[in-house]
Amino acid sequence: MKDLRVGALVRLALLIAGTFGLVPFQLGVMRFAPKYRGVLPLHFHRLTCWCLGVRRRVRGLPPPAGAGALIVANHVSWLDIGVLGAERELAFVAKSEVGKWPVVGFLANLQRTVYIDRQRRGATAGTAATMGARIAAGEEVVLFAEGTTGDGTRILPFRSSLLGAVHHAMGDAETDVTIYPLTITYTGWQGLPGGRLERAALAWYGDTELWPHLKLVLECGAIDVELVWGEPIAMGRAMSRKAATRRAEDAVRAARNEAITGRPAI
């Protein structure tokens, strides 16, 4: 940490202090007032965005509160969790390894993250059942449908298997599952529009290590991100999981293109 600038070091210290300050309260809420367990994570993510200088811009209409929804988004960075979590009370789907990471896994558990073991056959059914139960109970669950992080510019192909499993887990083939496409685009830093190089620098993918990337984010000073909600998609009776996945992917690609070029997709 010695090579961090003073301002970045102060903001990191505030984030660490805020994290440790909120954890005991969240543990208490989860045990004694589970109805409100999503409130503190929302404020924690807003604190994270403030400390890291992340400025959010939102377009489109999000899911109605309490209706339950499967949010299908692209994935760019670990920053996505804070950016999305600062907007809504959400649960995320993550690979099982995340739950075992020091500190990060503990915080993920406090937000009731849904884990999937990609190494174990049959794990998808259990994950889908959990997601289906959460959605049926009125929760909003975020699935990063690419299955990994991208480079900040390209959208990787969306995977449809988990979407279909979630619909099956809802227990009624005649019931639609509403999918909400959501596009995350980091559009600039230090108050200036970002190009391909800047988007790639903010993306956390490949073999990028966490601490150098966190240091870069802290020293950016300001990061602009745009969130775009697409039109909801009813998957089930009239639309297969593959067709719904394609439509969600197309919506995300179009919104990404518009965010980068400033021109609506034709």
C-alpha atoms as a PDB file:
ATOM      1  CA  MET A   1       0.000   0.000   0.000  1.00  0.00           C
ATOM      2  CA  LYS A   2       3.027   2.284   0.307  1.00  0.00           C
ATOM      3  CA  ASP A   3       2.906   3.140  -3.389  1.00  0.00           C
ATOM      4  CA  LEU A   4      -0.685   4.398  -3.250  1.00  0.00           C
ATOM      5  CA  ARG A   5      -1.285   8.116  -3.479  1.00  0.00           C
ATOM      6  CA  VAL A   6      -2.560   9.795  -0.333  1.00  0.00           C
ATOM      7  CA  GLY A   7      -6.079  10.347  -1.673  1.00  0.00           C
ATOM      8  CA  ALA A   8      -6.392   6.754  -2.835  1.00  0.00           C
ATOM      9  CA  LEU A   9      -5.057   5.488   0.489  1.00  0.00           C
ATOM     10  CA  VAL A  10      -7.610   7.560   2.411  1.00  0.00           C
ATOM     11  CA  ARG A  11     -10.475   6.240   0.285  1.00  0.00           C
ATOM     12  CA  LEU A  12      -9.272   2.666   0.739  1.00  0.00           C
ATOM     13  CA  ALA A  13      -9.075   3.193   4.502  1.00  0.00           C
ATOM     14  CA  LEU A  14     -12.631   4.558   4.539  1.00  0.00           C
ATOM     15  CA  LEU A  15     -13.864   1.552   2.591  1.00  0.00           C
ATOM     16  CA  ILE A  16     -12.167  -0.911   4.929  1.00  0.00           C
ATOM     17  CA  ALA A  17     -13.484   0.914   8.008  1.00  0.00           C
ATOM     18  CA  GLY A  18     -16.991   1.054   6.582  1.00  0.00           C
ATOM     19  CA  THR A  19     -16.896  -2.641   5.731  1.00  0.00           C
ATOM     20  CA  PHE A  20     -15.851  -3.728   9.202  1.00  0.00           C
ATOM     21  CA  GLY A  21     -18.375  -1.329  10.718  1.00  0.00           C
ATOM     22  CA  LEU A  22     -21.326  -2.721   8.768  1.00  0.00           C
ATOM     23  CA  VAL A  23     -20.522  -6.450   9.078  1.00  0.00           C
ATOM     24  CA  PRO A  24     -21.713  -6.900  12.720  1.00  0.00           C
ATOM     25  CA  PHE A  25     -24.977  -5.128  11.939  1.00  0.00           C
ATOM     26  CA  GLN A  26     -25.576  -7.306   8.877  1.00  0.00           C
ATOM     27  CA  LEU A  27     -24.957 -10.466  10.905  1.00  0.00           C
ATOM     28  CA  GLY A  28     -27.512  -9.276  13.417  1.00  0.00           C
ATOM     29  CA  VAL A  29     -30.069  -8.380  10.767  1.00  0.00           C
ATOM     30  CA  MET A  30     -29.697 -11.768   9.061  1.00  0.00           C
ATOM     31  CA  ARG A  31     -30.383 -13.528  12.349  1.00  0.00           C
ATOM     32  CA  PHE A  32     -33.048 -11.364  13.955  1.00  0.00           C
ATOM     33  CA  ALA A  33     -34.678  -9.383  11.125  1.00  0.00           C
ATOM     34  CA  PRO A  34     -34.148 -11.362   7.877  1.00  0.00           C
ATOM     35  CA  LYS A  35     -36.861  -9.365   6.137  1.00  0.00           C
ATOM     36  CA  TYR A  36     -34.409  -6.424   5.983  1.00  0.00           C
ATOM     37  CA  ARG A  37     -31.263  -8.358   5.090  1.00  0.00           C
ATOM     38  CA  GLY A  38     -30.945  -6.593   1.726  1.00  0.00           C
ATOM     39  CA  VAL A  39     -30.843  -3.050   3.141  1.00  0.00           C
ATOM     40  CA  LEU A  40     -27.285  -2.935   4.507  1.00  0.00           C
ATOM     41  CA  PRO A  41     -25.693  -4.548   1.404  1.00  0.00           C
ATOM     42  CA  LEU A  42     -27.361  -1.808  -0.667  1.00  0.00           C
ATOM     43  CA  HIS A  43     -25.713   0.887   1.462  1.00  0.00           C
ATOM     44  CA  PHE A  44     -22.420  -1.004   1.542  1.00  0.00           C
ATOM     45  CA  HIS A  45     -22.275  -1.051  -2.257  1.00  0.00           C
ATOM     46  CA  ARG A  46     -23.122   2.647  -2.389  1.00  0.00           C
ATOM     47  CA  LEU A  47     -20.267   3.280   0.027  1.00  0.00           C
ATOM     48  CA  THR A  48     -18.001   1.191  -2.214  1.00  0.00           C
ATOM     49  CA  CYS A  49     -18.933   3.224  -5.284  1.00  0.00           C
ATOM     50  CA  TRP A  50     -18.383   6.467  -3.410  1.00  0.00           C
ATOM     51  CA  CYS A  51     -14.965   5.405  -2.110  1.00  0.00           C
ATOM     52  CA  LEU A  52     -13.865   4.185  -5.532  1.00  0.00           C
ATOM     53  CA  GLY A  53     -15.199   7.232  -7.360  1.00  0.00           C
ATOM     54  CA  VAL A  54     -17.718   5.267  -9.422  1.00  0.00           C
ATOM     55  CA  ARG A  55     -20.450   7.414 -10.964  1.00  0.00           C
ATOM     56  CA  ARG A  56     -23.515   5.540 -12.215  1.00  0.00           C
ATOM     57  CA  ARG A  57     -25.884   6.496 -15.013  1.00  0.00           C
ATOM     58  CA  VAL A  58     -29.019   4.399 -15.522  1.00  0.00           C
ATOM     59  CA  ARG A  59     -31.305   4.148 -18.533  1.00  0.00           C
ATOM     60  CA  GLY A  60     -34.396   2.001 -19.034  1.00  0.00           C
ATOM     61  CA  LEU A  61     -36.907   0.589 -16.586  1.00  0.00           C
ATOM     62  CA  PRO A  62     -35.812  -1.887 -13.888  1.00  0.00           C
ATOM     63  CA  PRO A  63     -38.035  -4.704 -12.581  1.00  0.00           C
ATOM     64  CA  PRO A  64     -40.916  -3.581 -10.372  1.00  0.00           C
ATOM     65  CA  ALA A  65     -40.016  -3.907  -6.707  1.00  0.00           C
ATOM     66  CA  GLY A  66     -41.078  -7.166  -5.081  1.00  0.00           C
ATOM     67  CA  ALA A  67     -42.129  -8.868  -8.313  1.00  0.00           C
ATOM     68  CA  GLY A  68     -39.173 -11.256  -8.502  1.00  0.00           C
ATOM     69  CA  ALA A  69     -36.972 -11.295 -11.574  1.00  0.00           C
ATOM     70  CA  LEU A  70     -34.058 -13.009 -13.229  1.00  0.00           C
ATOM     71  CA  ILE A  71     -31.612 -10.288 -14.286  1.00  0.00           C
ATOM     72  CA  VAL A  72     -29.285 -11.377 -17.087  1.00  0.00           C
ATOM     73  CA  ALA A  73     -26.214  -9.178 -17.438  1.00  0.00           C
ATOM     74  CA  ASN A  74     -22.823  -9.034 -19.086  1.00  0.00           C
ATOM     75  CA  HIS A  75     -19.782  -9.197 -16.806  1.00  0.00           C
ATOM     76  CA  VAL A  76     -16.744  -6.912 -16.942  1.00  0.00           C
ATOM     77  CA  SER A  77     -15.134  -6.695 -13.521  1.00  0.00           C
ATOM     78  CA  TRP A  78     -15.416  -7.342  -9.804  1.00  0.00           C
ATOM     79  CA  LEU A  79     -16.621  -3.723  -9.798  1.00  0.00           C
ATOM     80  CA  ASP A  80     -19.898  -4.895 -11.362  1.00  0.00           C
ATOM     81  CA  ILE A  81     -21.036  -6.267  -7.987  1.00  0.00           C
ATOM     82  CA  GLY A  82     -20.763  -2.882  -6.317  1.00  0.00           C
ATOM     83  CA  VAL A  83     -22.239  -1.024  -9.292  1.00  0.00           C
ATOM     84  CA  LEU A  84     -25.330  -3.235  -9.496  1.00  0.00           C
ATOM     85  CA  GLY A  85     -25.628  -3.704  -5.747  1.00  0.00           C
ATOM     86  CA  ALA A  86     -25.732   0.064  -5.270  1.00  0.00           C
ATOM     87  CA  GLU A  87     -28.878   0.266  -7.408  1.00  0.00           C
ATOM     88  CA  ARG A  88     -31.049  -2.563  -6.097  1.00  0.00           C
ATOM     89  CA  GLU A  89     -31.390  -5.142  -3.346  1.00  0.00           C
ATOM     90  CA  LEU A  90     -29.997  -8.121  -5.256  1.00  0.00           C
ATOM     91  CA  ALA A  91     -28.590 -11.605  -4.962  1.00  0.00           C
ATOM     92  CA  PHE A  92     -25.837 -12.744  -7.312  1.00  0.00           C
ATOM     93  CA  VAL A  93     -24.958 -16.096  -8.865  1.00  0.00           C
ATOM     94  CA  ALA A  94     -21.251 -16.908  -8.590  1.00  0.00           C
ATOM     95  CA  LYS A  95     -18.931 -19.847  -9.054  1.00  0.00           C
ATOM     96  CA  SER A  96     -18.466 -21.888  -5.886  1.00  0.00           C
ATOM     97  CA  GLU A  97     -14.792 -20.896  -5.613  1.00  0.00           C
ATOM     98  CA  VAL A  98     -15.835 -17.322  -4.735  1.00  0.00           C
ATOM     99  CA  GLY A  99     -17.372 -18.523  -1.478  1.00  0.00           C
ATOM    100  CA  LYS A 100     -13.951 -19.819  -0.385  1.00  0.00           C
ATOM    101  CA  TRP A 101     -11.982 -16.647  -1.127  1.00  0.00           C
ATOM    102  CA  PRO A 102     -10.691 -14.790   1.957  1.00  0.00           C
ATOM    103  CA  VAL A 103     -12.830 -11.767   2.888  1.00  0.00           C
ATOM    104  CA  VAL A 104     -14.609 -11.724  -0.492  1.00  0.00           C
ATOM    105  CA  GLY A 105     -16.302 -15.061   0.191  1.00  0.00           C
ATOM    106  CA  PHE A 106     -17.417 -13.901   3.635  1.00  0.00           C
ATOM    107  CA  LEU A 107     -18.943 -10.728   2.194  1.00  0.00           C
ATOM    108  CA  ALA A 108     -20.593 -12.716  -0.602  1.00  0.00           C
ATOM    109  CA  ASN A 109     -22.212 -14.972   1.991  1.00  0.00           C
ATOM    110  CA  LEU A 110     -23.562 -11.920   3.823  1.00  0.00           C
ATOM    111  CA  GLN A 111     -25.388 -11.016   0.608  1.00  0.00           C
ATOM    112  CA  ARG A 112     -26.752 -14.558   0.280  1.00  0.00           C
ATOM    113  CA  THR A 113     -24.935 -15.256  -2.974  1.00  0.00           C
ATOM    114  CA  VAL A 114     -26.112 -18.323  -4.898  1.00  0.00           C
ATOM    115  CA  TYR A 115     -23.174 -20.577  -5.753  1.00  0.00           C
ATOM    116  CA  ILE A 116     -22.780 -23.009  -8.608  1.00  0.00           C
ATOM    117  CA  ASP A 117     -20.156 -25.747  -8.687  1.00  0.00           C
ATOM    118  CA  ARG A 118     -19.088 -25.884 -12.317  1.00  0.00           C
ATOM    119  CA  GLN A 119     -16.888 -28.924 -11.676  1.00  0.00           C
ATOM    120  CA  ARG A 120     -19.681 -31.144 -10.400  1.00  0.00           C
ATOM    121  CA  ARG A 121     -22.218 -32.680 -12.748  1.00  0.00           C
ATOM    122  CA  GLY A 122     -25.773 -32.112 -11.649  1.00  0.00           C
ATOM    123  CA  ALA A 123     -24.910 -28.970  -9.686  1.00  0.00           C
ATOM    124  CA  THR A 124     -26.943 -26.821 -12.075  1.00  0.00           C
ATOM    125  CA  ALA A 125     -30.231 -28.342 -10.886  1.00  0.00           C
ATOM    126  CA  GLY A 126     -29.574 -27.416  -7.261  1.00  0.00           C
ATOM    127  CA  THR A 127     -28.498 -23.898  -8.148  1.00  0.00           C
ATOM    128  CA  ALA A 128     -31.519 -23.438 -10.392  1.00  0.00           C
ATOM    129  CA  ALA A 129     -33.841 -24.662  -7.637  1.00  0.00           C
ATOM    130  CA  THR A 130     -32.418 -22.066  -5.257  1.00  0.00           C
ATOM    131  CA  MET A 131     -32.714 -19.326  -7.855  1.00  0.00           C
ATOM    132  CA  GLY A 132     -36.255 -20.366  -8.712  1.00  0.00           C
ATOM    133  CA  ALA A 133     -37.291 -20.283  -5.051  1.00  0.00           C
ATOM    134  CA  ARG A 134     -35.736 -16.851  -4.583  1.00  0.00           C
ATOM    135  CA  ILE A 135     -37.457 -15.429  -7.670  1.00  0.00           C
ATOM    136  CA  ALA A 136     -40.805 -16.954  -6.688  1.00  0.00           C
ATOM    137  CA  ALA A 137     -40.421 -15.256  -3.288  1.00  0.00           C
ATOM    138  CA  GLY A 138     -40.076 -11.866  -4.975  1.00  0.00           C
ATOM    139  CA  GLU A 139     -36.280 -11.528  -4.992  1.00  0.00           C
ATOM    140  CA  GLU A 140     -34.142 -10.292  -7.853  1.00  0.00           C
ATOM    141  CA  VAL A 141     -31.292 -12.593  -8.856  1.00  0.00           C
ATOM    142  CA  VAL A 142     -28.424 -11.525 -11.130  1.00  0.00           C
ATOM    143  CA  LEU A 143     -26.925 -14.056 -13.524  1.00  0.00           C
ATOM    144  CA  PHE A 144     -23.812 -13.096 -15.466  1.00  0.00           C
ATOM    145  CA  ALA A 145     -24.764 -15.081 -18.523  1.00  0.00           C
ATOM    146  CA  GLU A 146     -21.364 -15.017 -20.255  1.00  0.00           C
ATOM    147  CA  GLY A 147     -20.010 -17.272 -17.526  1.00  0.00           C
ATOM    148  CA  THR A 148     -16.850 -15.161 -17.157  1.00  0.00           C
ATOM    149  CA  THR A 149     -15.659 -11.566 -17.424  1.00  0.00           C
ATOM    150  CA  GLY A 150     -15.086  -9.925 -20.796  1.00  0.00           C
ATOM    151  CA  ASP A 151     -12.612  -7.291 -21.961  1.00  0.00           C
ATOM    152  CA  GLY A 152     -14.949  -4.331 -21.532  1.00  0.00           C
ATOM    153  CA  THR A 153     -15.774  -4.019 -25.232  1.00  0.00           C
ATOM    154  CA  ARG A 154     -16.851  -7.406 -26.577  1.00  0.00           C
ATOM    155  CA  ILE A 155     -19.903  -9.318 -25.369  1.00  0.00           C
ATOM    156  CA  LEU A 156     -19.236 -13.036 -25.072  1.00  0.00           C
ATOM    157  CA  PRO A 157     -21.937 -15.578 -26.053  1.00  0.00           C
ATOM    158  CA  PHE A 158     -24.606 -16.025 -23.375  1.00  0.00           C
ATOM    159  CA  ARG A 159     -25.183 -19.493 -21.937  1.00  0.00           C
ATOM    160  CA  SER A 160     -28.766 -20.712 -21.892  1.00  0.00           C
ATOM    161  CA  SER A 161     -28.577 -23.878 -19.759  1.00  0.00           C
ATOM    162  CA  LEU A 162     -29.086 -22.243 -16.360  1.00  0.00           C
ATOM    163  CA  LEU A 163     -31.982 -20.119 -17.624  1.00  0.00           C
ATOM    164  CA  GLY A 164     -33.862 -23.215 -18.705  1.00  0.00           C
ATOM    165  CA  ALA A 165     -33.090 -24.968 -15.433  1.00  0.00           C
ATOM    166  CA  VAL A 166     -34.482 -22.010 -13.483  1.00  0.00           C
ATOM    167  CA  HIS A 167     -37.744 -22.169 -15.441  1.00  0.00           C
ATOM    168  CA  HIS A 168     -37.971 -25.904 -14.774  1.00  0.00           C
ATOM    169  CA  ALA A 169     -37.305 -25.301 -11.079  1.00  0.00           C
ATOM    170  CA  MET A 170     -40.272 -22.933 -10.838  1.00  0.00           C
ATOM    171  CA  GLY A 171     -42.389 -26.071 -10.938  1.00  0.00           C
ATOM    172  CA  ASP A 172     -45.017 -25.009 -13.450  1.00  0.00           C
ATOM    173  CA  ALA A 173     -44.404 -25.289 -17.191  1.00  0.00           C
ATOM    174  CA  GLU A 174     -47.316 -22.911 -17.788  1.00  0.00           C
ATOM    175  CA  THR A 175     -45.657 -20.107 -15.845  1.00  0.00           C
ATOM    176  CA  ASP A 176     -43.313 -17.649 -17.545  1.00  0.00           C
ATOM    177  CA  VAL A 177     -40.078 -16.485 -15.967  1.00  0.00           C
ATOM    178  CA  THR A 178     -39.424 -12.820 -16.676  1.00  0.00           C
ATOM    179  CA  ILE A 179     -35.878 -12.043 -17.768  1.00  0.00           C
ATOM    180  CA  TYR A 180     -34.527  -8.514 -17.550  1.00  0.00           C
ATOM    181  CA  PRO A 181     -31.482  -7.852 -19.768  1.00  0.00           C
ATOM    182  CA  LEU A 182     -28.995  -5.474 -18.165  1.00  0.00           C
ATOM    183  CA  THR A 183     -25.942  -3.976 -19.868  1.00  0.00           C
ATOM    184  CA  ILE A 184     -22.892  -2.740 -17.943  1.00  0.00           C
ATOM    185  CA  THR A 185     -20.518  -0.405 -19.803  1.00  0.00           C
ATOM    186  CA  TYR A 186     -17.619   1.522 -18.273  1.00  0.00           C
ATOM    187  CA  THR A 187     -17.677   4.667 -20.365  1.00  0.00           C
ATOM    188  CA  GLY A 188     -14.919   6.843 -18.943  1.00  0.00           C
ATOM    189  CA  TRP A 189     -12.483   7.734 -16.191  1.00  0.00           C
ATOM    190  CA  GLN A 190     -11.029  10.898 -14.674  1.00  0.00           C
ATOM    191  CA  GLY A 191     -13.956  12.778 -16.183  1.00  0.00           C
ATOM    192  CA  LEU A 192     -13.005  11.921 -19.779  1.00  0.00           C
ATOM    193  CA  PRO A 193     -14.638   9.505 -22.241  1.00  0.00           C
ATOM    194  CA  GLY A 194     -12.849   6.175 -22.358  1.00  0.00           C
ATOM    195  CA  GLY A 195     -11.804   4.294 -25.470  1.00  0.00           C
ATOM    196  CA  ARG A 196     -10.948   0.648 -26.014  1.00  0.00           C
ATOM    197  CA  LEU A 197      -7.713   0.874 -23.988  1.00  0.00           C
ATOM    198  CA  GLU A 198      -9.450   2.453 -20.986  1.00  0.00           C
ATOM    199  CA  ARG A 199     -12.285  -0.093 -21.072  1.00  0.00           C
ATOM    200  CA  ALA A 200      -9.758  -2.929 -21.215  1.00  0.00           C
ATOM    201  CA  ALA A 201      -7.838  -1.439 -18.289  1.00  0.00           C
ATOM    202  CA  LEU A 202     -10.985  -1.312 -16.141  1.00  0.00           C
ATOM    203  CA  ALA A 203     -12.009  -4.851 -17.100  1.00  0.00           C
ATOM    204  CA  TRP A 204     -10.887  -7.620 -14.756  1.00  0.00           C
ATOM    205  CA  TYR A 205     -10.360 -10.658 -16.937  1.00  0.00           C
ATOM    206  CA  GLY A 206      -7.838 -13.291 -17.904  1.00  0.00           C
ATOM    207  CA  ASP A 207      -4.897 -13.468 -15.493  1.00  0.00           C
ATOM    208  CA  THR A 208      -5.336  -9.976 -14.072  1.00  0.00           C
ATOM    209  CA  GLU A 209      -4.540  -9.959 -10.351  1.00  0.00           C
ATOM    210  CA  LEU A 210      -6.887  -8.276  -7.893  1.00  0.00           C
ATOM    211  CA  TRP A 211      -4.550  -5.922  -6.007  1.00  0.00           C
ATOM    212  CA  PRO A 212      -2.979  -4.216  -9.082  1.00  0.00           C
ATOM    213  CA  HIS A 213      -6.453  -3.820 -10.546  1.00  0.00           C
ATOM    214  CA  LEU A 214      -7.861  -2.400  -7.300  1.00  0.00           C
ATOM    215  CA  LYS A 215      -4.912   0.017  -7.146  1.00  0.00           C
ATOM    216  CA  LEU A 216      -5.671   1.181 -10.695  1.00  0.00           C
ATOM    217  CA  VAL A 217      -9.327   1.738  -9.817  1.00  0.00           C
ATOM    218  CA  LEU A 218      -8.437   3.670  -6.652  1.00  0.00           C
ATOM    219  CA  GLU A 219      -6.100   5.969  -8.550  1.00  0.00           C
ATOM    220  CA  CYS A 220      -8.484   6.635 -11.442  1.00  0.00           C
ATOM    221  CA  GLY A 221     -10.170   9.307  -9.342  1.00  0.00           C
ATOM    222  CA  ALA A 222     -13.499   8.918 -11.139  1.00  0.00           C
ATOM    223  CA  ILE A 223     -15.049   6.096 -13.142  1.00  0.00           C
ATOM    224  CA  ASP A 224     -18.215   6.486 -15.206  1.00  0.00           C
ATOM    225  CA  VAL A 225     -20.442   3.489 -15.788  1.00  0.00           C
ATOM    226  CA  GLU A 226     -23.699   3.206 -17.685  1.00  0.00           C
ATOM    227  CA  LEU A 227     -26.387   0.669 -16.830  1.00  0.00           C
ATOM    228  CA  VAL A 228     -29.084  -0.002 -19.413  1.00  0.00           C
ATOM    229  CA  TRP A 229     -32.213  -2.031 -18.655  1.00  0.00           C
ATOM    230  CA  GLY A 230     -33.620  -3.778 -21.707  1.00  0.00           C
ATOM    231  CA  GLU A 231     -37.210  -4.755 -22.402  1.00  0.00           C
ATOM    232  CA  PRO A 232     -38.363  -7.660 -20.218  1.00  0.00           C
ATOM    233  CA  ILE A 233     -38.491 -11.080 -21.874  1.00  0.00           C
ATOM    234  CA  ALA A 234     -41.059 -13.740 -20.948  1.00  0.00           C
ATOM    235  CA  MET A 235     -39.409 -17.161 -21.127  1.00  0.00           C
ATOM    236  CA  GLY A 236     -41.626 -20.201 -20.949  1.00  0.00           C
ATOM    237  CA  ARG A 237     -44.874 -20.853 -22.758  1.00  0.00           C
ATOM    238  CA  ALA A 238     -44.218 -18.954 -25.984  1.00  0.00           C
ATOM    239  CA  MET A 239     -40.438 -18.612 -25.934  1.00  0.00           C
ATOM    240  CA  SER A 240     -37.810 -21.292 -25.357  1.00  0.00           C
ATOM    241  CA  ARG A 241     -34.770 -20.771 -23.162  1.00  0.00           C
ATOM    242  CA  LYS A 242     -32.495 -20.615 -26.213  1.00  0.00           C
ATOM    243  CA  ALA A 243     -34.648 -18.007 -27.944  1.00  0.00           C
ATOM    244  CA  ALA A 244     -34.927 -15.991 -24.724  1.00  0.00           C
ATOM    245  CA  THR A 245     -31.169 -16.147 -24.219  1.00  0.00           C
ATOM    246  CA  ARG A 246     -30.536 -14.968 -27.784  1.00  0.00           C
ATOM    247  CA  ARG A 247     -32.930 -12.075 -27.338  1.00  0.00           C
ATOM    248  CA  ALA A 248     -31.280 -11.047 -24.060  1.00  0.00           C
ATOM    249  CA  GLU A 249     -27.828 -11.261 -25.646  1.00  0.00           C
ATOM    250  CA  ASP A 250     -28.962  -9.177 -28.628  1.00  0.00           C
ATOM    251  CA  ALA A 251     -30.390  -6.526 -26.286  1.00  0.00           C
ATOM    252  CA  VAL A 252     -27.143  -6.333 -24.320  1.00  0.00           C
ATOM    253  CA  ARG A 253     -25.033  -6.138 -27.489  1.00  0.00           C
ATOM    254  CA  ALA A 254     -27.191  -3.321 -28.861  1.00  0.00           C
ATOM    255  CA  ALA A 255     -27.020  -1.336 -25.617  1.00  0.00           C
ATOM    256  CA  ARG A 256     -23.253  -1.838 -25.408  1.00  0.00           C
ATOM    257  CA  ASN A 257     -22.818  -0.618 -28.992  1.00  0.00           C
ATOM    258  CA  GLU A 258     -24.885   2.487 -28.264  1.00  0.00           C
ATOM    259  CA  ALA A 259     -22.953   3.228 -25.056  1.00  0.00           C
ATOM    260  CA  ILE A 260     -19.610   2.959 -26.856  1.00  0.00           C
ATOM    261  CA  THR A 261     -20.447   4.720 -30.136  1.00  0.00           C
ATOM    262  CA  GLY A 262     -23.181   7.073 -28.994  1.00  0.00           C
ATOM    263  CA  ARG A 263     -25.347   5.835 -31.878  1.00  0.00           C
ATOM    264  CA  PRO A 264     -28.427   3.619 -31.454  1.00  0.00           C
ATOM    265  CA  ALA A 265     -28.164   0.195 -33.056  1.00  0.00           C
ATOM    266  CA  ILE A 266     -30.031  -0.037 -36.355  1.00  0.00           C
END
